[in-house]
Amino acid sequence: MTNLFRQPGYRVLIVLTLLIPLVLFVLTAWLDYRALLRLNREEAIRTATILEQHTAHVFETVQLVAERVNAELDQRSWQQIERSEELRATLRKLEQQYPQVESIWLVDEKGVLRNASCPLPQHPVSVRDRDYFQALISGSRPFSIGTVVTHRVTSELTFNVAFRRGNGSFNGVIIMSLRPSYFNTLWTGAVLRPGTSALLFRRDGSLLAREPELDPAWLRLALDSPQMRAVSGRAQGSFIAPSHQDNIVRLYGFKRLEKVDLILLYGISLQSIRATWHQHLLLYGSLFGAATLALILLTRTNAHLHRSLEQRVEQRTADLSAEIAMRRQIEQELVAVQQRQADMATELSLLDQQVRLTIATGLHDQIGQSLVLLRMKLGNLEGMTAPGSVMQDACRELRPLLDQVIAEVRSLTMQLCPPILATAGLGPALAWLCRTITKDYGLLVHCTDDGTDKQLSEVVRSIAYQAARELLINVAKHAETGEAWLELASDNGMLRLVIRDNGIGLNPALLYKPQKMTGFGLFNLMRQIRFLGGELQVGSNRPQGTVITVRLPLESSMPADDA
């Protein structure tokens, strides 16, 4: 181990082994803290939205109760309202039916209490000085929400929601008293979890409800407080700020209740977020510590292995030198085998051409002549039979069938080995092929030849012809087009045959699959072209057509022939 520490490279490895996990640990911790903040920020906004919906339902219920009371007061004077025990019972029943409502108060246009769902005080009560009453007198809004006060009858913290009576001029108000503690129960049963806080307040900072419960000594947010600055002019969002009541720093999400112009805050203690982060750090520290120890052990093991590997490398270098010499010999033998394979491919191509010629000759000289003789015999037989007889009708029916067979035999003879290829050369043979493709398949093929003298062997000439035929038939069957172009030229000692179309395009990968296709088969054709020292290139820009270029050597080891 002492010898290892004397090596500069080993000391660098040890430093990196300690430094890299430390850097990764710090980076992971930072990213994890940011992720926790983001997740809790999203949770705060989502929970604030849920609490806003529950709170909005409370005010909607209160409004419905006020509408029912307003309907009961229809066409009644304040003297009738004040003396009506039936109305008092109705108010008490509504109070008991809706737990959201603490009490219901009926106040005339002068602010004097006239009736209520609970027993009235002995002395007259006036609410004319209350902010919600003044807001309804001076404004046109149908309702107003007051600040939290101590109830004059129950001595509990409440706030009032006042609604204008009737639809015309100001004629008193219907007051619904709500307890902030009701919202504590509502929020806790909905989504609040331990260690969180919820707050409902007016736009001027007056608090209406809070979880934990309201402190009577702290019922208003300062206009310059972080909470008021953060929610100013925004419908929802999030921020981090300390609470003025308990000085706990929280991550807040807020949502504005648009219909009643209130703001709801939901806060998650930053200390609880950091406690979760510290738990993650312990886990990460354990993992990175184990990883660091494992890296140190691996580094030490690798250092010992490095020594033994150096010795093995020297031995292996000597062995590789012997293997390289052996591989060179094998490569030379492989080149010779490939050359023999190329020669065999050339011979097979020539043999194929000879077989085609033999079959074509047999079809023409034997089957073709026999069919012509049969046609003549059929004509003599037709002339010998009586007009209108069954035999004569049969002969007439057989004549077109026999003509079709003769035509097909001639066509097959031309496809196997057209005589024009041997007599006139490749250029005229390709021109005849283009006309034949147009006639048989309806594909208009434009044929061009640069007119240069092309010295070709029989094998190259045969393969070039078969390549053109296979490619044009493939265009006619699969390209979904009615027009193609064939170009024949020579350059740099190579014969260049180009087939172009403007069809749907071709996937070049399909050409390299050893699948059976029409005639020769493109795969086999490509293999023979490569054996002869040529190449087949495919260019496709679907759906704008395909360009296939075949290149073959002008000169071959076989006897040359004029094209």
C-alpha positions as a printed Julia matrix, in Angstrom:
563×3 Matrix{Float64}:
   0.0     0.0     0.0
   2.91    2.38    0.79
   4.36    1.82   -2.67
   1.0     2.68   -4.2
   0.83    6.07   -2.43
   4.26    6.94   -3.85
   2.8     6.81   -7.34
   1.51   10.28   -8.45
  -1.22    8.77  -10.59
  -2.61    6.77   -7.66
  -2.69    9.86   -5.42
  -4.64   11.76   -8.1
  -7.12    8.9    -8.31
  -7.65    8.96   -4.53
  -8.28   12.74   -4.58
 -10.75   12.4    -7.46
 -12.42    9.47   -5.7
 -13.11   11.72   -2.7
 -13.82   14.94   -4.59
 -16.24   13.68   -7.24
 -18.77   12.09   -4.81
 -18.58   15.24   -2.66
 -19.38   17.49   -5.63
 -22.18   15.15   -6.72
 -23.56   15.11   -3.16
 -23.65   18.92   -3.0
 -25.25   19.15   -6.45
 -27.82   16.48   -5.61
 -28.68   18.18   -2.3
 -29.16   21.53   -4.03
 -31.35   20.04   -6.78
 -33.37   18.09   -4.2
 -34.01   21.25   -2.15
 -35.19   23.1    -5.26
 -37.42   20.15   -6.17
 -38.93   20.08   -2.66
 -39.63   23.82   -2.86
 -41.27   23.38   -6.27
 -43.43   20.45   -5.11
 -44.52   22.25   -1.94
 -45.19   25.43   -3.93
 -47.48   23.46   -6.23
 -49.13   21.8    -3.22
 -49.67   25.19   -1.54
 -51.38   26.64   -4.63
 -53.42   23.47   -5.16
 -54.55   23.35   -1.51
 -55.35   27.08   -1.5
 -57.56   26.48   -4.55
 -59.38   23.63   -2.78
 -59.9    25.72    0.36
 -61.09   28.61   -1.8
 -63.74   26.37   -3.33
 -64.96   25.18    0.1
 -64.99   28.75    1.41
 -66.82   30.03   -1.67
 -69.53   27.4    -1.07
 -70.02   28.8     2.45
 -70.65   32.3     1.14
 -72.92   30.96   -1.6
 -74.96   29.19    1.09
 -75.11   32.37    3.15
 -76.35   34.27    0.11
 -79.08   31.67   -0.49
 -80.21   32.0     3.13
 -80.29   35.8     2.74
 -82.43   35.45   -0.39
 -84.88   33.24    1.5
 -85.1    35.78    4.32
 -85.58   38.58    1.8
 -88.47   36.65    0.31
 -90.05   36.31    3.76
 -89.74   40.1     4.25
 -91.44   40.94    0.97
 -94.14   43.65    1.34
 -93.68   43.82    5.14
 -93.09   47.07    6.95
 -90.5    47.34    9.7
 -93.31   47.63   12.29
 -94.73   44.3    11.07
 -91.24   42.76   11.05
 -90.51   43.89   14.62
 -93.77   42.45   16.04
 -93.73   39.15   14.07
 -92.98   36.13   16.27
 -93.63   33.91   13.23
 -90.78   35.65   11.41
 -88.51   35.18   14.46
 -89.28   31.44   14.44
 -88.52   31.26   10.73
 -85.17   32.96   11.29
 -84.35   30.6    14.16
 -85.25   27.6    12.0
 -82.96   28.81    9.21
 -80.17   29.34   11.74
 -80.53   25.79   13.0
 -80.79   24.38    9.47
 -77.54   25.96    8.24
 -74.53   25.53   10.55
 -72.65   28.1     8.49
 -74.85   30.85    9.96
 -74.34   31.81   13.62
 -77.31   34.19   13.71
 -79.56   36.28   11.47
 -80.3    39.97   12.14
 -82.78   42.31   10.5
 -81.8    46.01   10.61
 -83.87   48.94    9.26
 -82.58   51.76    7.1
 -81.51   53.74   10.2
 -79.31   50.9    11.44
 -81.65   49.87   14.3
 -82.02   46.15   15.04
 -85.69   45.13   14.55
 -85.72   41.31   14.66
 -83.26   38.37   14.89
 -82.99   34.62   15.14
 -81.74   34.92   18.72
 -83.22   36.82   21.71
 -82.95   40.58   21.33
 -81.11   42.66   23.94
 -83.2    44.78   26.32
 -81.84   48.05   25.01
 -82.04   49.11   21.35
 -79.02   48.11   19.29
 -77.7    50.2    16.37
 -75.16   49.06   13.76
 -75.09   52.34   11.93
 -71.42   52.79   12.85
 -70.41   49.41   11.4
 -68.33   49.48    8.22
 -70.53   46.98    6.39
 -73.64   49.13    7.05
 -71.93   52.28    5.84
 -70.71   50.47    2.72
 -74.27   49.44    1.77
 -75.69   52.93    2.39
 -73.07   54.73    0.3
 -72.48   52.1    -2.39
 -74.47   50.05   -4.85
 -73.12   46.61   -3.99
 -75.77   44.04   -2.93
 -73.71   42.85    0.05
 -70.8    43.8     2.28
 -68.53   41.82    4.63
 -67.59   43.36    7.97
 -64.57   42.91   10.19
 -64.24   40.42   13.02
 -65.79   41.7    16.23
 -66.95   40.29   19.55
 -70.63   39.34   19.26
 -72.8    41.67   21.4
 -75.0    38.79   22.52
 -72.84   35.62   22.47
 -69.48   37.37   23.19
 -67.81   35.14   20.56
 -65.63   36.32   17.67
 -67.83   36.76   14.61
 -67.97   38.71   11.4
 -71.1    39.84    9.59
 -72.16   39.53    5.97
 -74.81   42.17    5.26
 -77.23   42.07    2.29
 -79.44   44.93    1.07
 -83.13   44.34    1.61
 -85.23   44.4    -1.56
 -84.14   45.49   -5.03
 -84.94   49.22   -5.01
 -83.84   52.07   -2.78
 -82.02   51.35    0.47
 -84.5    49.85    2.95
 -82.39   48.19    5.61
 -80.15   45.16    5.62
 -80.2    41.42    6.37
 -77.17   40.48    8.44
 -75.68   36.97    8.61
 -73.24   36.44   11.48
 -70.53   33.87   10.8
 -68.08   32.36   13.28
 -64.39   32.18   12.22
 -64.19   28.9    14.14
 -66.58   27.34   11.61
 -63.91   27.8     8.92
 -61.33   26.14   11.18
 -63.51   23.04   11.34
 -64.26   23.2     7.63
 -60.61   23.55    6.56
 -59.26   20.96    8.97
 -61.79   18.4     7.78
 -61.03   19.19    4.15
 -57.31   19.17    3.39
 -55.27   20.81    6.14
 -52.48   18.7     7.62
 -50.49   19.27   10.82
 -47.95   22.08   10.71
 -49.82   24.1     8.05
 -51.73   27.36    8.28
 -54.73   28.9     6.5
 -55.85   32.54    6.49
 -58.92   34.35    5.1
 -58.83   38.14    4.94
 -60.29   41.16    3.19
 -58.55   43.31    0.63
 -57.76   45.91    3.34
 -55.97   43.25    5.43
 -58.77   42.61    7.96
 -58.64   38.95    9.07
 -61.86   36.93    8.97
 -60.64   33.41    9.83
 -57.4    31.61   10.59
 -56.15   28.11   11.3
 -54.77   27.99   14.01
 -57.52   30.1    15.59
 -57.59   33.88   15.44
 -55.86   35.9    18.13
 -58.18   38.79   19.16
 -55.1    40.99   19.51
 -54.04   40.32   15.92
 -56.96   40.88   13.53
 -55.37   42.88   10.71
 -52.45   42.55    8.31
 -50.42   45.7     7.79
 -50.75   47.07    4.26
 -46.95   46.95    3.89
 -46.67   43.37    5.19
 -45.11   40.74    2.9
 -48.47   38.97    2.64
 -50.32   42.07    1.44
 -47.58   43.02   -1.02
 -47.46   39.49   -2.46
 -51.22   39.18   -3.14
 -51.7    42.73   -4.42
 -53.2    42.7    -7.92
 -52.89   38.92   -8.4
 -55.58   36.23   -8.61
 -53.35   33.41   -7.34
 -49.7    32.59   -6.75
 -47.14   31.72   -4.1
 -44.47   33.4    -1.96
 -42.29   32.87    1.14
 -42.71   35.17    4.12
 -42.71   35.13    7.96
 -45.98   35.32    9.88
 -46.52   38.47   12.01
 -48.38   36.41   14.6
 -45.98   33.53   15.3
 -42.88   34.63   13.26
 -42.82   31.23   11.5
 -41.46   31.44    7.94
 -43.89   29.72    5.59
 -44.26   28.99    1.92
 -47.69   30.4     1.06
 -50.06   29.66   -1.79
 -53.01   32.01   -2.24
 -56.23   32.18   -4.22
 -58.6    35.14   -4.53
 -62.37   34.65   -4.02
 -63.51   36.89   -6.87
 -67.24   37.02   -6.03
 -66.76   38.21   -2.44
 -63.38   39.97   -2.96
 -61.52   37.97   -0.28
 -58.09   36.31   -0.29
 -57.33   32.85    1.07
 -53.78   31.92    2.08
 -52.44   28.43    2.73
 -49.0    28.18    4.29
 -46.53   25.32    4.75
 -43.81   25.78    7.36
 -40.41   26.16    5.74
 -38.98   24.31    8.74
 -41.06   21.21    7.9
 -39.83   21.38    4.29
 -36.25   21.55    5.48
 -36.85   18.66    7.9
 -37.89   16.52    4.93
 -34.81   17.76    3.06
 -32.56   16.8     5.99
 -34.0    13.27    5.9
 -33.16   13.13    2.2
 -29.64   14.37    2.95
 -29.1    11.54    5.43
 -30.14    9.06    2.76
 -27.99   10.7     0.09
 -25.04   10.9     2.49
 -25.29    7.19    3.24
 -25.44    6.34   -0.45
 -22.59    8.64   -1.46
 -20.49    7.5     1.51
 -20.93    3.88    0.5
 -20.16    4.8    -3.1
 -16.99    6.68   -2.05
 -15.76    3.72    0.01
 -16.47    1.38   -2.87
 -14.57    3.67   -5.27
 -11.53    3.76   -2.95
 -11.51   -0.03   -2.74
 -11.89   -0.29   -6.5
  -9.07    2.2    -7.06
  -6.74    0.19   -4.84
  -7.73   -3.05   -6.55
  -7.24   -1.47   -9.99
  -3.77   -0.28   -9.02
  -2.74   -3.83   -8.12
  -4.33   -5.13  -11.3
  -2.51   -2.5   -13.32
   0.84   -4.01  -12.4
  -0.14   -7.48  -13.4
  -1.77   -6.17  -16.58
   1.45   -4.47  -17.67
   3.2    -7.82  -17.56
   0.35   -9.49  -19.41
   0.36   -6.74  -22.04
   4.01   -7.4   -22.82
   3.29  -11.09  -23.23
   0.18  -10.38  -25.22
   2.07   -8.0   -27.52
   4.37  -10.81  -28.52
   1.4   -13.1   -29.08
  -0.37  -10.45  -31.18
   2.63  -10.06  -33.43
   2.39  -13.75  -34.26
  -1.39  -13.45  -34.71
  -0.98  -10.46  -37.05
   1.36  -12.43  -39.26
  -1.12  -15.31  -39.31
  -4.02  -12.95  -40.11
  -2.11  -11.42  -43.0
  -1.69  -14.88  -44.45
  -5.41  -15.6   -43.91
  -6.33  -12.27  -45.56
  -4.26  -13.16  -48.6
  -6.01  -16.5   -48.8
  -9.38  -14.78  -48.36
  -8.6   -12.39  -51.24
  -7.81  -15.4   -53.39
 -11.1   -17.06  -52.38
 -13.02  -13.88  -53.15
 -11.36  -13.69  -56.56
 -12.37  -17.3   -57.24
 -15.92  -16.47  -56.14
 -15.98  -13.52  -58.52
 -14.77  -15.77  -61.33
 -17.43  -18.33  -60.45
 -20.11  -15.6   -60.44
 -18.97  -14.47  -63.87
 -19.08  -18.03  -65.17
 -22.54  -18.54  -63.65
 -23.77  -15.35  -65.32
 -22.39  -16.53  -68.65
 -23.93  -19.96  -68.11
 -27.25  -18.32  -67.27
 -27.07  -16.33  -70.49
 -26.28  -19.49  -72.44
 -29.2   -21.34  -70.81
 -31.49  -18.45  -71.69
 -30.24  -18.56  -75.27
 -30.78  -22.35  -75.43
 -34.32  -22.06  -74.06
 -35.12  -19.17  -76.36
 -33.78  -21.14  -79.36
 -35.86  -24.17  -78.39
 -38.97  -22.07  -78.01
 -38.41  -20.41  -81.37
 -37.17  -23.34  -83.48
 -39.28  -26.16  -82.05
 -42.34  -24.99  -80.13
 -42.77  -21.87  -82.22
 -42.54  -23.68  -85.54
 -44.82  -26.46  -84.28
 -47.41  -23.89  -83.27
 -47.17  -22.19  -86.69
 -47.59  -25.57  -88.4
 -50.55  -26.31  -86.11
 -52.09  -22.98  -87.14
 -51.71  -23.89  -90.82
 -53.28  -27.31  -90.25
 -56.13  -25.67  -88.38
 -56.68  -23.33  -91.35
 -56.75  -26.29  -93.79
 -59.16  -28.15  -91.54
 -61.42  -25.1   -91.36
 -61.43  -24.86  -95.18
 -62.33  -28.54  -95.54
 -65.35  -28.45  -93.23
 -68.83  -27.52  -94.37
 -69.79  -23.88  -93.82
 -71.76  -23.36  -90.64
 -70.9   -26.76  -89.24
 -69.94  -27.4   -85.63
 -66.39  -28.3   -86.7
 -65.94  -25.02  -88.54
 -67.2   -23.03  -85.5
 -64.77  -24.92  -83.26
 -61.88  -24.14  -85.64
 -62.78  -20.46  -85.6
 -62.85  -20.44  -81.8
 -59.45  -22.16  -81.59
 -57.76  -19.79  -84.08
 -57.54  -16.69  -81.72
 -56.44  -18.88  -78.83
 -53.68  -20.37  -80.96
 -52.64  -16.89  -82.13
 -52.42  -15.76  -78.48
 -50.21  -18.76  -77.57
 -47.91  -18.02  -80.55
 -47.65  -14.36  -79.45
 -46.86  -15.33  -75.84
 -44.17  -17.8   -76.97
 -42.58  -15.06  -79.11
 -42.78  -12.6   -76.17
 -41.2   -15.13  -73.8
 -38.45  -15.8   -76.37
 -37.72  -12.07  -76.58
 -37.66  -11.69  -72.77
 -35.27  -14.6   -72.27
 -32.75  -13.51  -74.85
 -33.79  -10.93  -77.4
 -31.83  -11.49  -80.63
 -31.31   -7.75  -80.94
 -28.99   -7.85  -77.88
 -26.54  -10.16  -79.67
 -26.9    -8.64  -83.14
 -27.24   -4.88  -82.56
 -25.76   -4.37  -79.09
 -26.9    -3.0   -75.71
 -28.13    0.42  -76.85
 -30.65   -0.76  -79.46
 -31.68   -3.65  -77.18
 -32.54   -1.19  -74.38
 -34.47    1.02  -76.82
 -36.49   -2.06  -77.88
 -36.98   -2.94  -74.18
 -38.4     0.54  -73.45
 -40.93    0.17  -76.26
 -41.86   -3.31  -75.01
 -42.37   -2.08  -71.42
 -44.56    0.74  -72.71
 -46.64   -1.71  -74.71
 -46.95   -4.44  -72.06
 -47.25   -2.36  -68.88
 -48.48    1.06  -70.02
 -45.36    2.77  -68.58
 -44.0     5.47  -70.89
 -40.19    5.06  -70.82
 -37.92    7.77  -72.29
 -34.67    6.16  -73.48
 -31.46    8.15  -74.11
 -27.96    7.01  -75.12
 -24.85    9.23  -75.18
 -23.77    7.47  -78.38
 -20.27    6.56  -77.22
 -18.65    3.28  -78.22
 -19.03    0.88  -75.32
 -16.78   -2.18  -75.36
 -18.7    -4.77  -73.31
 -18.31   -8.43  -72.67
 -21.26  -10.75  -73.15
 -21.62  -11.08  -69.37
 -21.65   -7.32  -68.71
 -24.0    -6.73  -71.61
 -26.39   -9.44  -70.41
 -26.4    -8.24  -66.79
 -26.9    -4.58  -67.85
 -29.9    -5.61  -69.97
 -31.39   -7.77  -67.2
 -30.84   -4.96  -64.66
 -32.69   -2.46  -66.87
 -35.55   -4.94  -67.4
 -35.91   -5.79  -63.69
 -35.81   -2.13  -62.61
 -38.33   -0.95  -65.23
 -40.75   -3.76  -64.35
 -40.37   -2.83  -60.69
 -41.24    0.8   -61.54
 -44.27   -0.3   -63.57
 -45.6    -2.53  -60.76
 -44.8    -0.55  -57.61
 -43.97    3.12  -58.32
 -47.58    4.14  -59.08
 -46.53    6.36  -61.96
 -47.0     6.35  -65.72
 -43.6     7.71  -66.78
 -39.93    6.75  -66.35
 -36.53    7.59  -67.84
 -33.62    5.34  -68.89
 -30.18    6.87  -69.52
 -27.18    4.96  -70.91
 -23.69    6.48  -70.87
 -20.03    5.7   -70.22
 -17.44    7.61  -68.2
 -14.12    6.82  -66.54
 -14.03    3.28  -67.89
 -17.49    2.44  -66.45
 -20.85    1.84  -68.05
 -23.53    3.98  -66.35
 -27.17    2.92  -66.51
 -29.67    5.26  -64.78
 -33.37    4.5   -64.16
 -35.5     7.41  -62.85
 -39.2     7.79  -62.06
 -41.49   10.33  -60.38
 -43.53    7.81  -58.41
 -44.13    7.29  -54.69
 -40.5     6.54  -53.93
 -38.65    3.43  -52.81
 -37.17    2.45  -49.45
 -33.53    1.59  -50.31
 -33.44   -1.01  -47.53
 -35.88   -3.19  -49.47
 -33.28   -3.75  -52.19
 -30.88   -5.37  -49.73
 -33.29   -8.07  -48.58
 -32.7   -11.48  -50.23
 -36.3   -11.84  -51.34
 -37.52  -13.43  -54.54
 -38.63  -10.84  -57.06
 -39.59  -10.82  -60.73
 -37.19  -12.59  -63.12
 -33.61  -12.43  -61.98
 -34.5   -10.85  -58.68
 -32.89   -7.51  -57.73
 -30.96   -9.01  -54.81
 -29.26  -11.63  -57.0
 -28.68   -8.99  -59.65
 -26.95   -6.69  -57.16
 -24.72   -9.53  -56.0
 -23.62  -10.31  -59.58
 -22.98   -6.61  -60.24
 -20.69   -6.41  -57.21
 -18.84   -9.58  -58.25
 -18.13   -7.98  -61.63
 -16.63   -4.91  -59.93
 -19.7    -2.74  -60.37
 -22.18   -1.09  -58.01
 -25.89   -0.28  -57.69
 -26.85    2.97  -55.95
 -30.36    3.96  -54.86
 -31.44    7.54  -54.28
 -34.96    8.18  -53.03
 -36.77   11.25  -51.76
 -40.24    9.91  -51.11
 -42.79   10.81  -52.38
 -40.87   12.5   -55.2
 -39.56    9.46  -57.03
 -36.54    7.17  -57.15
 -33.18    7.25  -58.97
 -31.25    3.98  -59.37
 -27.76    4.02  -60.92
 -25.98    0.87  -62.11
 -22.23    1.02  -62.86
 -20.39   -1.83  -64.63
 -16.84   -2.01  -65.98
 -16.52   -1.48  -69.73
 -13.73   -4.02  -70.0
 -13.81   -7.6   -68.66
 -11.67  -10.67  -68.74
 -14.14  -12.17  -71.2
 -14.1   -11.36  -74.91
 -15.44   -7.86  -75.56
 -18.33   -7.1   -77.87
 -19.51   -3.87  -79.41
 -22.55   -2.38  -77.72
